[in-house]
Amino acid sequence: MPEGHTVHRVANLFTELFAGHTLHAWSPQGRFSEGAKQVSESRLVSATATGKQLFLAFDNDLSIRVHLGIYGAWDVHTLAGVSARAGSPRDASLGAPRRRLGEHESETDPDEPFPPEPRGQVRLRLETPDTVADLRGPTACEVLTPQEVDAVRSRLGPDPLVDRGRLGEEEFIARLTSTRRAVGLVLMDQSVVSGIGNVYRAEILFRHQLDPYLPSSSLDSDTARALWKDWKKLLREGVKTGVMMTRTDLTPAMKTKALRSSAHRYFVYGRAGQACRVCGTAISMDLMATRKLYYCPRCQLS
DNA sequence: TCACAATGAACAA
DNA sequence: TGTTCCTTGTGAC
């Protein structure tokens, strides 16, 4: 499931698998039949991500915007023998005919006929003769004109992998520190910075020993700059490995091991009541704007 | 079989 | 602040 790293991975994989190809698009579930028809049999020009938004641009000038929301997912199946890679060692070693993008990438029955029957509620299927991508459970899946794509993009805060230079960094600092809302809320605000979700929010705050309830405007620019750089680093790593790994207290060997199980990847996320990995205090969990906020009351509260 | 949670966000009031 | 939408997997009965 998706925070910004997952969507960049999807964009990278689709660029590799689909860019330059004519796609057959349809909606097995039926809820996106009209939209799919508008791009079907067109050539995919590009697949790009900004934060949690995926844009698939076609040569008829239309784009599909996909937002996975809280439980959306892509499943990619490739005919054995022509499977492309998402670029990570894990993908390469899998070499599987089927891959689920996100944390769990698993193999399936190699005897399955190709293309496989859509399973469950598939909103959109994209097909070439040797590759199939199934989209299920998105919060958004719509066809946009170039102007509409620009409008969506303009509402988004900087993404470290899109706005790589100084401008992105300065924009982030300006937006972050210009509101008195709690920093725990502001880091999740996609108009301030793109791609951070509930896991990265909690982990980044912990990594900087920050009280989630501090007014965002109280952060000095050095702290803000450090947050941006850290997010950039975590995002890069997440895109590379496909996994959100945020711990800094592990040797490389332990880290590799911890990648495999979500129980060991995080400092605080999902660990309410368990001992802080740094000070041993029980991790707290509060509801912040309907989302679960995890933090260490000793390391982070001032 | 059912309830519930999950890495999200739009919308109403 | 509360409600709604999207789908699947898990665990309790």
XYZ file of C-alpha atoms (C1' of nucleotides) in Angstrom:
328
model
C 0.000 0.000 0.000
C 1.016 3.366 -0.999
C 2.903 6.321 0.161
C 4.927 8.336 -2.328
C 7.613 5.712 -2.877
C 5.116 3.164 -4.184
C 3.737 5.531 -6.798
C 7.201 6.395 -8.093
C 7.875 2.698 -8.402
C 4.710 2.218 -10.398
C 5.670 5.127 -12.657
C 9.130 3.658 -13.200
C 7.787 0.213 -13.910
C 5.125 1.467 -16.301
C 7.702 3.565 -18.128
C 9.734 0.442 -18.619
C 6.863 -1.870 -19.504
C 4.436 0.380 -21.338
C 6.015 3.639 -22.553
C 5.942 3.781 -26.334
C 3.460 0.928 -26.525
C -0.127 0.978 -27.651
C -2.298 -0.111 -24.758
C -5.580 -1.877 -24.659
C -7.481 -0.385 -21.718
C -10.718 -1.663 -20.292
C -12.602 -1.936 -17.037
C -13.360 -5.520 -16.019
C -15.433 -4.162 -13.133
C -17.270 -1.770 -15.445
C -16.942 1.342 -13.324
C -14.345 2.947 -15.586
C -15.527 1.682 -18.969
C -16.102 5.126 -20.477
C -12.765 6.477 -19.302
C -10.835 3.438 -20.433
C -12.408 3.728 -23.875
C -11.016 7.245 -24.254
C -7.388 6.102 -24.089
C -7.624 2.524 -25.297
C -5.588 1.802 -28.444
C -3.541 4.963 -27.852
C 0.179 4.957 -27.230
C 1.491 5.661 -23.740
C 3.803 8.664 -23.905
C 4.876 8.772 -20.277
C 4.168 7.516 -16.790
C 5.073 9.978 -14.062
C 4.451 10.423 -10.366
C 4.064 13.500 -8.238
C 3.643 12.480 -4.652
C 0.838 9.955 -4.479
C -0.553 10.887 -7.891
C 0.202 8.825 -10.965
C -0.193 10.349 -14.416
C -0.335 8.213 -17.541
C -0.074 10.449 -20.603
C -1.260 9.127 -23.960
C -0.528 10.319 -27.482
C -4.105 11.493 -27.977
C -3.346 14.219 -25.411
C -5.430 12.653 -22.677
C -4.045 11.435 -19.377
C -5.266 9.064 -16.749
C -4.792 10.230 -13.170
C -4.700 7.507 -10.552
C -4.635 7.955 -6.811
C -4.467 4.700 -4.880
C -5.881 6.107 -1.681
C -5.640 4.051 1.434
C -5.930 0.596 -0.104
C -5.614 0.846 -3.849
C -3.078 -1.373 -5.593
C -1.664 -2.333 -8.956
C -1.001 -5.929 -9.855
C 1.334 -6.502 -12.748
C 1.534 -9.765 -14.649
C 4.062 -10.385 -17.367
C 4.395 -13.345 -19.645
C 7.268 -15.446 -18.339
C 10.489 -14.812 -20.196
C 9.860 -11.195 -21.061
C 9.416 -9.864 -17.578
C 10.966 -6.459 -17.076
C 12.343 -5.175 -13.831
C 11.342 -2.392 -11.542
C 15.020 -1.824 -10.836
C 15.360 -3.280 -7.392
C 17.412 -6.313 -6.457
C 14.313 -7.965 -5.063
C 12.438 -7.581 -8.311
C 15.363 -8.904 -10.268
C 15.699 -11.930 -8.064
C 12.020 -12.641 -8.231
C 11.828 -12.774 -12.000
C 8.233 -13.751 -11.411
C 5.476 -13.590 -13.963
C 3.384 -11.654 -11.501
C 4.285 -8.840 -9.208
C 2.284 -6.844 -6.749
C 3.609 -3.372 -6.299
C 4.155 -2.203 -2.784
C 5.468 -4.140 0.108
C 4.400 -7.571 -0.910
C 5.751 -8.905 -4.124
C 4.958 -12.528 -4.598
C 5.101 -15.248 -7.187
C 2.119 -17.002 -8.618
C 1.402 -20.209 -10.427
C 3.550 -20.250 -13.575
C 1.018 -22.561 -15.244
C -1.635 -19.892 -15.188
C -2.772 -19.004 -18.709
C -1.905 -15.532 -19.972
C -3.473 -13.108 -19.574
C -4.986 -14.228 -16.296
C -8.653 -13.700 -15.553
C -9.233 -10.455 -13.668
C -9.732 -11.312 -10.009
C -11.905 -9.231 -7.718
C -12.852 -5.651 -8.396
C -10.521 -4.560 -11.179
C -11.309 -0.952 -12.073
C -8.821 -0.712 -14.897
C -6.765 -3.209 -16.830
C -3.958 -2.065 -19.129
C -2.741 -4.643 -21.624
C -0.080 -5.243 -24.188
C 0.393 -8.669 -25.748
C 2.808 -9.682 -22.994
C 1.959 -7.493 -20.009
C -1.095 -6.792 -17.918
C -1.568 -4.253 -15.134
C -4.670 -4.424 -12.947
C -5.820 -1.509 -10.826
C -8.141 -2.122 -7.899
C -9.576 0.043 -5.147
C -8.251 3.447 -6.233
C -9.648 6.524 -4.599
C -9.312 8.292 -7.953
C -9.082 7.064 -11.524
C -10.074 9.583 -14.150
C -9.302 10.891 -17.621
C -7.875 14.424 -17.738
C -6.973 16.973 -20.399
C -3.485 18.516 -20.257
C -4.972 21.623 -18.636
C -6.636 19.535 -15.967
C -3.384 17.698 -15.284
C -1.653 21.039 -14.778
C -4.391 22.129 -12.414
C -3.944 19.033 -10.261
C -0.165 19.373 -10.257
C -0.294 23.023 -9.297
C -2.176 22.179 -6.124
C 0.542 19.813 -4.947
C 3.473 20.648 -2.731
C 6.995 19.760 -3.896
C 8.073 16.155 -4.385
C 11.802 15.627 -3.735
C 12.121 13.393 -6.795
C 10.323 15.842 -9.085
C 11.406 19.176 -7.659
C 14.933 18.087 -6.992
C 16.726 21.397 -6.907
C 16.895 24.283 -4.547
C 13.427 25.472 -5.551
C 11.695 22.417 -4.173
C 13.568 22.702 -0.928
C 12.839 26.394 -0.464
C 9.214 25.898 -1.409
C 8.908 23.183 1.218
C 10.474 25.329 3.918
C 8.226 28.244 3.058
C 5.052 26.196 3.076
C 5.944 24.210 6.177
C 6.736 27.190 8.340
C 3.928 29.458 7.188
C 1.205 27.778 9.240
C 0.605 27.370 12.943
C -1.045 23.993 12.509
C 0.647 21.057 14.229
C 3.672 19.819 12.328
C 2.220 16.300 12.535
C -0.691 17.501 10.436
C 1.312 19.661 8.073
C 3.709 16.901 7.011
C 0.692 14.905 5.798
C -0.738 17.879 3.881
C -0.119 17.158 0.207
C -0.265 20.847 -0.668
C 2.749 21.407 1.576
C 4.862 18.420 0.558
C 3.994 15.526 -1.714
C 4.140 11.878 -0.891
C 4.355 11.672 2.887
C 1.709 9.424 4.460
C 0.948 8.162 7.928
C 3.989 5.896 8.212
C 6.607 8.332 6.949
C 4.998 11.141 8.963
C 5.439 9.310 12.248
C 8.906 8.049 11.411
C 10.279 11.351 10.164
C 9.062 13.126 13.283
C 10.768 10.521 15.431
C 13.994 10.689 13.457
C 14.140 14.403 14.218
C 12.976 14.076 17.814
C 10.093 16.377 17.039
C 6.917 16.858 19.014
C 4.065 16.245 16.534
C 1.967 18.896 18.262
C 4.458 21.726 17.799
C 3.159 24.542 15.641
C 4.769 24.125 12.265
C 5.655 27.820 12.275
C 7.835 27.337 15.330
C 10.377 25.246 13.404
C 13.569 27.021 12.449
C 14.761 26.861 8.874
C 17.593 24.468 9.695
C 15.114 21.975 11.083
C 12.816 22.458 8.108
C 15.720 21.960 5.710
C 16.764 18.808 7.547
C 13.232 17.439 7.263
C 13.251 17.989 3.506
C 16.622 16.323 3.087
C 15.532 13.398 5.224
C 12.318 12.941 3.279
C 14.305 12.993 0.055
C 16.635 10.347 1.404
C 13.848 8.099 2.684
C 11.901 8.460 -0.549
C 14.917 7.563 -2.688
C 15.542 4.516 -0.564
C 11.871 3.522 -0.606
C 11.749 3.745 -4.383
C 14.874 1.630 -4.624
C 13.824 -1.124 -2.232
C 10.029 -0.957 -2.410
C 9.938 -0.903 1.347
C 9.622 1.821 3.931
C 12.633 1.304 6.170
C 13.272 4.179 8.507
C 15.508 2.866 11.249
C 18.939 4.300 11.819
C 19.877 2.062 14.734
C 20.735 -1.050 12.766
C 23.874 -2.412 11.180
C 23.566 -2.956 7.427
C 23.189 -6.712 7.961
C 20.434 -6.290 10.520
C 18.792 -3.748 8.274
C 18.649 -6.186 5.401
C 16.987 -8.695 7.681
C 14.545 -6.127 9.050
C 13.439 -5.226 5.526
C 11.614 -8.519 5.350
C 9.234 -7.958 8.217
C 7.218 -4.880 8.972
C 7.557 -5.618 12.693
C 11.156 -4.413 12.569
C 11.151 -1.620 10.036
C 9.926 1.268 12.104
C 10.818 3.253 15.180
C 7.262 4.093 16.208
C 4.657 3.376 13.533
C 2.223 0.683 14.644
C 4.121 0.154 17.886
C 1.731 1.598 20.483
C 2.569 0.234 23.928
C 5.858 -1.293 22.832
C 9.209 -0.078 24.075
C 10.849 2.799 22.256
C 13.878 1.445 20.434
C 15.955 4.316 21.788
C 14.804 4.994 25.368
C 12.522 2.078 26.235
C 9.481 4.199 27.044
C 6.134 2.858 25.813
C 5.203 4.303 22.418
C 2.049 6.432 22.453
C -0.802 6.490 19.971
C -3.192 9.419 19.596
C -5.796 10.155 16.992
C -4.798 13.217 15.007
C -7.388 14.344 12.471
C -8.811 10.804 12.293
C -5.426 9.208 11.638
C -3.355 7.253 14.088
C -0.331 9.158 15.246
C 2.506 7.208 16.872
C 5.309 8.838 18.839
C 7.627 8.372 21.760
C 6.485 10.597 24.634
C 9.980 10.761 26.046
C 12.112 11.245 22.924
C 9.698 13.560 21.188
C 7.670 15.554 23.675
C 9.385 18.665 24.938
C -20.617 -14.941 8.304
C -19.452 -10.735 10.065
C -16.878 -6.759 11.847
C -13.066 -4.199 11.302
C -8.818 -2.076 9.979
C -5.583 -0.155 6.435
C 0.376 3.467 4.092
C -6.048 8.725 1.799
C -8.620 12.556 0.804
C -12.991 15.065 -0.596
C -16.891 17.071 1.129
C -20.548 18.972 4.261
C -21.630 21.891 7.891
C -15.262 17.665 13.178
C -17.726 14.110 11.157
C -19.124 11.263 7.031
C -18.385 9.016 2.889
C -16.080 6.408 -0.726
C -12.866 2.817 -2.625
C -11.432 -3.077 -1.709
C -9.254 -6.806 0.525
C -7.492 -9.637 4.157
C -7.732 -11.106 8.816
C -9.530 -12.728 12.920
C -13.380 -13.484 15.909
C -17.656 -16.015 16.228
